[in-house]
Amino acid sequence: MTPVILASLNELLFLLWIVTLTSYATLQARLWPWKSQMANILDSGLTGCLIAVVVLGCILLDFNVARGTVVIQILSMMAFVLLSTAFVAVVLLVLYRAYKPSKTYGIFLSHHKLGAAVLCRWFKMLLTGIIKDHIFLDSDDVNKLDAIIEVCAWDCENVVVIMTSETLKRMWCAAEIASAHAGEGNVVLVSCDGNGFTEELIEMLPDLWSDEQQATLA
């Protein structure tokens, strides 16, 4: 259909052929589709020969210089607009990532080690096969143990709290939950059997830790 429509526009037809063949050659070199290396080399060579034939064949075409100049001007303007738009889009994307960087972890597993260490290991193994995001587990990410409060607040999308009977009694677990809430993160509670949570337990939480422990988290 394209040659019929553009039969009188030799200049544009020639450019379209060159762009089409060059695009095909680029994809072929990138994908390397054939199983045999020799077949891929021959395909690339034939495409190169075809491009050479088209370029040499343009000598036989009767180009209208004035019309060709207009075509080149229009195409150059379109290319300039596209490149300018792409440049602005890249700059905006860079600025967006600079001021709102992506978070390192998709999930932070908050748990009491004595009550849910094995469960969290199973959780991570299960989730790793489902999602591509990084999952924070303290026994694996020991290099960031001194920054877990900051990770919960600013560097993870979801804080998954494994609710066992000792979870809220451990100050670090409570700090992880509180920092995620302060950072307006998404907190997901996973209730385990026998967690023993009552309103009385929640009310007594401020008195569970000494002043020295609270100062550690300050």
PDB file of C-alpha atoms in Angstrom:
ATOM      1  CA  MET A   1       0.000   0.000   0.000  1.00  0.00           C
ATOM      2  CA  THR A   2       2.817   2.421   0.822  1.00  0.00           C
ATOM      3  CA  PRO A   3       4.508   2.365  -2.661  1.00  0.00           C
ATOM      4  CA  VAL A   4       1.116   2.995  -4.344  1.00  0.00           C
ATOM      5  CA  ILE A   5       0.312   5.963  -2.127  1.00  0.00           C
ATOM      6  CA  LEU A   6       3.797   7.475  -2.379  1.00  0.00           C
ATOM      7  CA  ALA A   7       4.541   6.480  -5.985  1.00  0.00           C
ATOM      8  CA  SER A   8       5.085  10.086  -7.039  1.00  0.00           C
ATOM      9  CA  LEU A   9       7.162  11.031  -4.014  1.00  0.00           C
ATOM     10  CA  ASN A  10      10.471   9.398  -4.839  1.00  0.00           C
ATOM     11  CA  GLU A  11      12.371  11.281  -2.159  1.00  0.00           C
ATOM     12  CA  LEU A  12      10.059  10.230   0.674  1.00  0.00           C
ATOM     13  CA  LEU A  13       9.755   6.691  -0.656  1.00  0.00           C
ATOM     14  CA  PHE A  14      13.535   6.341  -0.683  1.00  0.00           C
ATOM     15  CA  LEU A  15      13.838   7.582   2.903  1.00  0.00           C
ATOM     16  CA  LEU A  16      11.096   5.224   4.095  1.00  0.00           C
ATOM     17  CA  TRP A  17      12.834   2.265   2.499  1.00  0.00           C
ATOM     18  CA  ILE A  18      16.140   3.159   4.142  1.00  0.00           C
ATOM     19  CA  VAL A  19      14.497   3.638   7.567  1.00  0.00           C
ATOM     20  CA  THR A  20      12.600   0.336   7.248  1.00  0.00           C
ATOM     21  CA  LEU A  21      15.649  -1.687   6.251  1.00  0.00           C
ATOM     22  CA  THR A  22      17.880  -0.040   8.858  1.00  0.00           C
ATOM     23  CA  SER A  23      15.307  -0.722  11.572  1.00  0.00           C
ATOM     24  CA  TYR A  24      15.076  -4.353  10.536  1.00  0.00           C
ATOM     25  CA  ALA A  25      18.870  -4.704  10.516  1.00  0.00           C
ATOM     26  CA  THR A  26      19.086  -3.155  13.990  1.00  0.00           C
ATOM     27  CA  LEU A  27      16.441  -5.507  15.394  1.00  0.00           C
ATOM     28  CA  GLN A  28      18.066  -8.481  13.731  1.00  0.00           C
ATOM     29  CA  ALA A  29      21.445  -7.626  15.243  1.00  0.00           C
ATOM     30  CA  ARG A  30      19.862  -7.048  18.654  1.00  0.00           C
ATOM     31  CA  LEU A  31      17.640 -10.154  18.795  1.00  0.00           C
ATOM     32  CA  TRP A  32      19.902 -12.534  16.821  1.00  0.00           C
ATOM     33  CA  PRO A  33      16.784 -14.656  16.112  1.00  0.00           C
ATOM     34  CA  TRP A  34      18.148 -17.702  14.286  1.00  0.00           C
ATOM     35  CA  LYS A  35      19.491 -20.707  16.181  1.00  0.00           C
ATOM     36  CA  SER A  36      22.523 -20.990  13.933  1.00  0.00           C
ATOM     37  CA  GLN A  37      25.152 -18.261  14.169  1.00  0.00           C
ATOM     38  CA  MET A  38      25.907 -18.632  10.470  1.00  0.00           C
ATOM     39  CA  ALA A  39      22.239 -18.020   9.623  1.00  0.00           C
ATOM     40  CA  ASN A  40      22.273 -14.812  11.662  1.00  0.00           C
ATOM     41  CA  ILE A  41      25.450 -13.635   9.952  1.00  0.00           C
ATOM     42  CA  LEU A  42      23.997 -14.377   6.509  1.00  0.00           C
ATOM     43  CA  ASP A  43      20.758 -12.567   7.398  1.00  0.00           C
ATOM     44  CA  SER A  44      22.697  -9.491   8.508  1.00  0.00           C
ATOM     45  CA  GLY A  45      24.844  -9.616   5.382  1.00  0.00           C
ATOM     46  CA  LEU A  46      21.841  -9.888   3.073  1.00  0.00           C
ATOM     47  CA  THR A  47      20.145  -6.962   4.812  1.00  0.00           C
ATOM     48  CA  GLY A  48      23.314  -4.904   4.366  1.00  0.00           C
ATOM     49  CA  CYS A  49      23.429  -5.831   0.684  1.00  0.00           C
ATOM     50  CA  LEU A  50      19.778  -4.865   0.266  1.00  0.00           C
ATOM     51  CA  ILE A  51      20.443  -1.459   1.828  1.00  0.00           C
ATOM     52  CA  ALA A  52      23.387  -0.993  -0.539  1.00  0.00           C
ATOM     53  CA  VAL A  53      21.184  -1.896  -3.541  1.00  0.00           C
ATOM     54  CA  VAL A  54      18.540   0.627  -2.477  1.00  0.00           C
ATOM     55  CA  VAL A  55      21.167   3.367  -2.029  1.00  0.00           C
ATOM     56  CA  LEU A  56      22.726   2.625  -5.418  1.00  0.00           C
ATOM     57  CA  GLY A  57      19.292   2.424  -7.026  1.00  0.00           C
ATOM     58  CA  CYS A  58      18.480   5.944  -5.945  1.00  0.00           C
ATOM     59  CA  ILE A  59      20.879   7.103  -8.659  1.00  0.00           C
ATOM     60  CA  LEU A  60      18.320   6.008 -11.231  1.00  0.00           C
ATOM     61  CA  LEU A  61      15.491   7.962  -9.612  1.00  0.00           C
ATOM     62  CA  ASP A  62      14.348  11.284 -10.979  1.00  0.00           C
ATOM     63  CA  PHE A  63      14.439  13.516  -7.904  1.00  0.00           C
ATOM     64  CA  ASN A  64      12.678  16.853  -7.806  1.00  0.00           C
ATOM     65  CA  VAL A  65      15.180  19.077  -6.011  1.00  0.00           C
ATOM     66  CA  ALA A  66      12.616  21.635  -4.817  1.00  0.00           C
ATOM     67  CA  ARG A  67      10.202  18.993  -3.593  1.00  0.00           C
ATOM     68  CA  GLY A  68      13.044  17.030  -2.003  1.00  0.00           C
ATOM     69  CA  THR A  69      14.123  20.138  -0.118  1.00  0.00           C
ATOM     70  CA  VAL A  70      10.613  20.569   1.285  1.00  0.00           C
ATOM     71  CA  VAL A  71      10.478  16.895   2.325  1.00  0.00           C
ATOM     72  CA  ILE A  72      13.840  17.157   4.074  1.00  0.00           C
ATOM     73  CA  GLN A  73      12.768  20.326   5.875  1.00  0.00           C
ATOM     74  CA  ILE A  74       9.537  18.730   7.088  1.00  0.00           C
ATOM     75  CA  LEU A  75      11.284  15.566   8.256  1.00  0.00           C
ATOM     76  CA  SER A  76      14.022  17.575   9.956  1.00  0.00           C
ATOM     77  CA  MET A  77      11.420  19.639  11.795  1.00  0.00           C
ATOM     78  CA  MET A  78       9.592  16.486  12.905  1.00  0.00           C
ATOM     79  CA  ALA A  79      12.852  14.940  14.099  1.00  0.00           C
ATOM     80  CA  PHE A  80      13.727  18.118  15.988  1.00  0.00           C
ATOM     81  CA  VAL A  81      10.336  18.187  17.721  1.00  0.00           C
ATOM     82  CA  LEU A  82      10.574  14.509  18.665  1.00  0.00           C
ATOM     83  CA  LEU A  83      14.122  14.860  19.987  1.00  0.00           C
ATOM     84  CA  SER A  84      13.218  17.995  21.944  1.00  0.00           C
ATOM     85  CA  THR A  85      10.185  16.261  23.449  1.00  0.00           C
ATOM     86  CA  ALA A  86      12.278  13.222  24.382  1.00  0.00           C
ATOM     87  CA  PHE A  87      14.953  15.464  25.949  1.00  0.00           C
ATOM     88  CA  VAL A  88      12.386  17.339  28.049  1.00  0.00           C
ATOM     89  CA  ALA A  89      10.792  14.025  29.107  1.00  0.00           C
ATOM     90  CA  VAL A  90      14.173  12.630  30.190  1.00  0.00           C
ATOM     91  CA  VAL A  91      15.000  15.780  32.171  1.00  0.00           C
ATOM     92  CA  LEU A  92      11.605  15.677  33.913  1.00  0.00           C
ATOM     93  CA  LEU A  93      12.055  11.982  34.708  1.00  0.00           C
ATOM     94  CA  VAL A  94      15.511  12.606  36.170  1.00  0.00           C
ATOM     95  CA  LEU A  95      14.195  15.465  38.304  1.00  0.00           C
ATOM     96  CA  TYR A  96      11.250  13.349  39.467  1.00  0.00           C
ATOM     97  CA  ARG A  97      13.525  10.500  40.512  1.00  0.00           C
ATOM     98  CA  ALA A  98      15.919  12.920  42.195  1.00  0.00           C
ATOM     99  CA  TYR A  99      13.229  14.514  44.345  1.00  0.00           C
ATOM    100  CA  LYS A 100      11.136  11.358  44.747  1.00  0.00           C
ATOM    101  CA  PRO A 101      13.499   8.392  44.433  1.00  0.00           C
ATOM    102  CA  SER A 102      12.158   4.884  44.198  1.00  0.00           C
ATOM    103  CA  LYS A 103      12.211   2.878  47.399  1.00  0.00           C
ATOM    104  CA  THR A 104      14.710   0.067  47.807  1.00  0.00           C
ATOM    105  CA  TYR A 105      12.360  -2.465  49.350  1.00  0.00           C
ATOM    106  CA  GLY A 106       8.874  -3.510  48.377  1.00  0.00           C
ATOM    107  CA  ILE A 107       8.271  -5.333  51.672  1.00  0.00           C
ATOM    108  CA  PHE A 108       9.772  -5.056  55.151  1.00  0.00           C
ATOM    109  CA  LEU A 109       9.112  -8.100  57.363  1.00  0.00           C
ATOM    110  CA  SER A 110       8.706  -6.913  60.957  1.00  0.00           C
ATOM    111  CA  HIS A 111       8.674  -9.736  63.504  1.00  0.00           C
ATOM    112  CA  HIS A 112       9.804 -10.997  66.877  1.00  0.00           C
ATOM    113  CA  LYS A 113      12.695 -13.324  66.091  1.00  0.00           C
ATOM    114  CA  LEU A 114      11.951 -15.854  68.803  1.00  0.00           C
ATOM    115  CA  GLY A 115       8.317 -16.225  67.814  1.00  0.00           C
ATOM    116  CA  ALA A 116       8.359 -15.847  64.015  1.00  0.00           C
ATOM    117  CA  ALA A 117      11.870 -16.211  62.564  1.00  0.00           C
ATOM    118  CA  VAL A 118      11.037 -19.406  60.671  1.00  0.00           C
ATOM    119  CA  LEU A 119       7.654 -18.036  59.594  1.00  0.00           C
ATOM    120  CA  CYS A 120       9.274 -14.903  58.153  1.00  0.00           C
ATOM    121  CA  ARG A 121      11.828 -16.999  56.303  1.00  0.00           C
ATOM    122  CA  TRP A 122       8.958 -18.966  54.746  1.00  0.00           C
ATOM    123  CA  PHE A 123       7.151 -15.693  53.951  1.00  0.00           C
ATOM    124  CA  LYS A 124      10.194 -14.355  52.120  1.00  0.00           C
ATOM    125  CA  MET A 125      10.700 -17.579  50.166  1.00  0.00           C
ATOM    126  CA  LEU A 126       7.039 -17.546  49.152  1.00  0.00           C
ATOM    127  CA  LEU A 127       6.907 -13.850  48.209  1.00  0.00           C
ATOM    128  CA  THR A 128      10.182 -13.960  46.285  1.00  0.00           C
ATOM    129  CA  GLY A 129       8.542 -16.294  43.785  1.00  0.00           C
ATOM    130  CA  ILE A 130       5.559 -13.956  43.363  1.00  0.00           C
ATOM    131  CA  ILE A 131       6.948 -10.400  43.295  1.00  0.00           C
ATOM    132  CA  LYS A 132      10.108  -8.833  41.918  1.00  0.00           C
ATOM    133  CA  ASP A 133      10.546  -6.236  44.688  1.00  0.00           C
ATOM    134  CA  HIS A 134      13.304  -6.594  47.257  1.00  0.00           C
ATOM    135  CA  ILE A 135      12.168  -7.993  50.603  1.00  0.00           C
ATOM    136  CA  PHE A 136      13.876  -6.838  53.809  1.00  0.00           C
ATOM    137  CA  LEU A 137      14.566  -9.538  56.394  1.00  0.00           C
ATOM    138  CA  ASP A 138      16.917  -8.571  59.192  1.00  0.00           C
ATOM    139  CA  SER A 139      18.847 -11.849  59.127  1.00  0.00           C
ATOM    140  CA  ASP A 140      19.632 -11.286  55.433  1.00  0.00           C
ATOM    141  CA  ASP A 141      20.132  -7.512  55.440  1.00  0.00           C
ATOM    142  CA  VAL A 142      22.514  -7.274  58.383  1.00  0.00           C
ATOM    143  CA  ASN A 143      24.335  -4.326  56.812  1.00  0.00           C
ATOM    144  CA  LYS A 144      21.254  -2.150  57.376  1.00  0.00           C
ATOM    145  CA  LEU A 145      20.349  -3.162  60.919  1.00  0.00           C
ATOM    146  CA  ASP A 146      21.504   0.218  62.198  1.00  0.00           C
ATOM    147  CA  ALA A 147      19.057   1.949  59.853  1.00  0.00           C
ATOM    148  CA  ILE A 148      15.923  -0.180  60.118  1.00  0.00           C
ATOM    149  CA  ILE A 149      13.880   2.744  61.476  1.00  0.00           C
ATOM    150  CA  GLU A 150      14.760   4.847  58.429  1.00  0.00           C
ATOM    151  CA  VAL A 151      14.089   1.906  56.110  1.00  0.00           C
ATOM    152  CA  CYS A 152      10.597   1.407  57.576  1.00  0.00           C
ATOM    153  CA  ALA A 153       9.802   5.104  57.375  1.00  0.00           C
ATOM    154  CA  TRP A 154      11.188   6.076  53.982  1.00  0.00           C
ATOM    155  CA  ASP A 155      12.735   3.204  52.052  1.00  0.00           C
ATOM    156  CA  CYS A 156      10.044   0.511  51.755  1.00  0.00           C
ATOM    157  CA  GLU A 157       6.583   0.372  50.229  1.00  0.00           C
ATOM    158  CA  ASN A 158       4.962  -2.008  52.731  1.00  0.00           C
ATOM    159  CA  VAL A 159       5.734  -3.019  56.293  1.00  0.00           C
ATOM    160  CA  VAL A 160       4.321  -6.482  56.945  1.00  0.00           C
ATOM    161  CA  VAL A 161       4.010  -7.081  60.689  1.00  0.00           C
ATOM    162  CA  ILE A 162       3.917 -10.716  61.810  1.00  0.00           C
ATOM    163  CA  MET A 163       1.726 -10.436  64.922  1.00  0.00           C
ATOM    164  CA  THR A 164       2.825 -12.967  67.517  1.00  0.00           C
ATOM    165  CA  SER A 165       2.416 -12.734  71.286  1.00  0.00           C
ATOM    166  CA  GLU A 166       5.760 -10.922  71.722  1.00  0.00           C
ATOM    167  CA  THR A 167       5.684  -8.582  68.738  1.00  0.00           C
ATOM    168  CA  LEU A 168       4.452  -5.404  70.424  1.00  0.00           C
ATOM    169  CA  LYS A 169       6.426  -6.157  73.585  1.00  0.00           C
ATOM    170  CA  ARG A 170       9.693  -5.836  71.678  1.00  0.00           C
ATOM    171  CA  MET A 171      10.617  -2.181  71.370  1.00  0.00           C
ATOM    172  CA  TRP A 172      12.255  -2.582  67.965  1.00  0.00           C
ATOM    173  CA  CYS A 173       9.092  -4.086  66.473  1.00  0.00           C
ATOM    174  CA  ALA A 174       7.016  -1.264  67.937  1.00  0.00           C
ATOM    175  CA  ALA A 175       9.517   1.270  66.587  1.00  0.00           C
ATOM    176  CA  GLU A 176       9.306  -0.247  63.110  1.00  0.00           C
ATOM    177  CA  ILE A 177       5.520  -0.012  63.142  1.00  0.00           C
ATOM    178  CA  ALA A 178       5.550   3.531  64.527  1.00  0.00           C
ATOM    179  CA  SER A 179       8.140   4.737  61.991  1.00  0.00           C
ATOM    180  CA  ALA A 180       6.177   3.226  59.104  1.00  0.00           C
ATOM    181  CA  HIS A 181       3.036   4.980  60.338  1.00  0.00           C
ATOM    182  CA  ALA A 182       4.904   8.282  60.763  1.00  0.00           C
ATOM    183  CA  GLY A 183       6.292   7.963  57.225  1.00  0.00           C
ATOM    184  CA  GLU A 184       2.761   7.315  55.898  1.00  0.00           C
ATOM    185  CA  GLY A 185       3.767   3.879  54.666  1.00  0.00           C
ATOM    186  CA  ASN A 186       1.446   0.960  54.134  1.00  0.00           C
ATOM    187  CA  VAL A 187       1.315  -1.285  57.231  1.00  0.00           C
ATOM    188  CA  VAL A 188      -0.040  -4.824  56.762  1.00  0.00           C
ATOM    189  CA  LEU A 189      -0.853  -6.854  59.881  1.00  0.00           C
ATOM    190  CA  VAL A 190      -0.605 -10.652  59.724  1.00  0.00           C
ATOM    191  CA  SER A 191      -2.306 -12.109  62.784  1.00  0.00           C
ATOM    192  CA  CYS A 192      -0.919 -15.380  64.128  1.00  0.00           C
ATOM    193  CA  ASP A 193      -2.770 -17.773  66.396  1.00  0.00           C
ATOM    194  CA  GLY A 194      -2.407 -17.011  70.096  1.00  0.00           C
ATOM    195  CA  ASN A 195      -1.049 -13.491  69.649  1.00  0.00           C
ATOM    196  CA  GLY A 196      -2.913 -12.446  72.815  1.00  0.00           C
ATOM    197  CA  PHE A 197      -3.629  -8.887  71.719  1.00  0.00           C
ATOM    198  CA  THR A 198      -6.116  -7.106  73.952  1.00  0.00           C
ATOM    199  CA  GLU A 199      -7.005  -3.490  74.625  1.00  0.00           C
ATOM    200  CA  GLU A 200      -5.288  -3.801  78.005  1.00  0.00           C
ATOM    201  CA  LEU A 201      -2.039  -4.826  76.332  1.00  0.00           C
ATOM    202  CA  ILE A 202      -2.173  -1.876  73.946  1.00  0.00           C
ATOM    203  CA  GLU A 203      -2.858   0.546  76.809  1.00  0.00           C
ATOM    204  CA  MET A 204       0.122  -0.704  78.805  1.00  0.00           C
ATOM    205  CA  LEU A 205       2.591  -0.485  75.919  1.00  0.00           C
ATOM    206  CA  PRO A 206       4.043   2.904  76.980  1.00  0.00           C
ATOM    207  CA  ASP A 207       5.048   1.378  80.316  1.00  0.00           C
ATOM    208  CA  LEU A 208       6.714  -1.727  78.903  1.00  0.00           C
ATOM    209  CA  TRP A 209      10.057  -0.078  78.176  1.00  0.00           C
ATOM    210  CA  SER A 210      12.406   1.777  80.454  1.00  0.00           C
ATOM    211  CA  ASP A 211      13.507   5.361  79.888  1.00  0.00           C
ATOM    212  CA  GLU A 212      16.859   4.073  78.663  1.00  0.00           C
ATOM    213  CA  GLN A 213      15.194   1.867  76.041  1.00  0.00           C
ATOM    214  CA  GLN A 214      12.996   4.724  74.871  1.00  0.00           C
ATOM    215  CA  ALA A 215      16.069   6.978  74.655  1.00  0.00           C
ATOM    216  CA  THR A 216      17.703   4.382  72.380  1.00  0.00           C
ATOM    217  CA  LEU A 217      14.911   4.894  69.866  1.00  0.00           C
ATOM    218  CA  ALA A 218      14.723   8.652  70.209  1.00  0.00           C
TER     219      ALA A 218
END
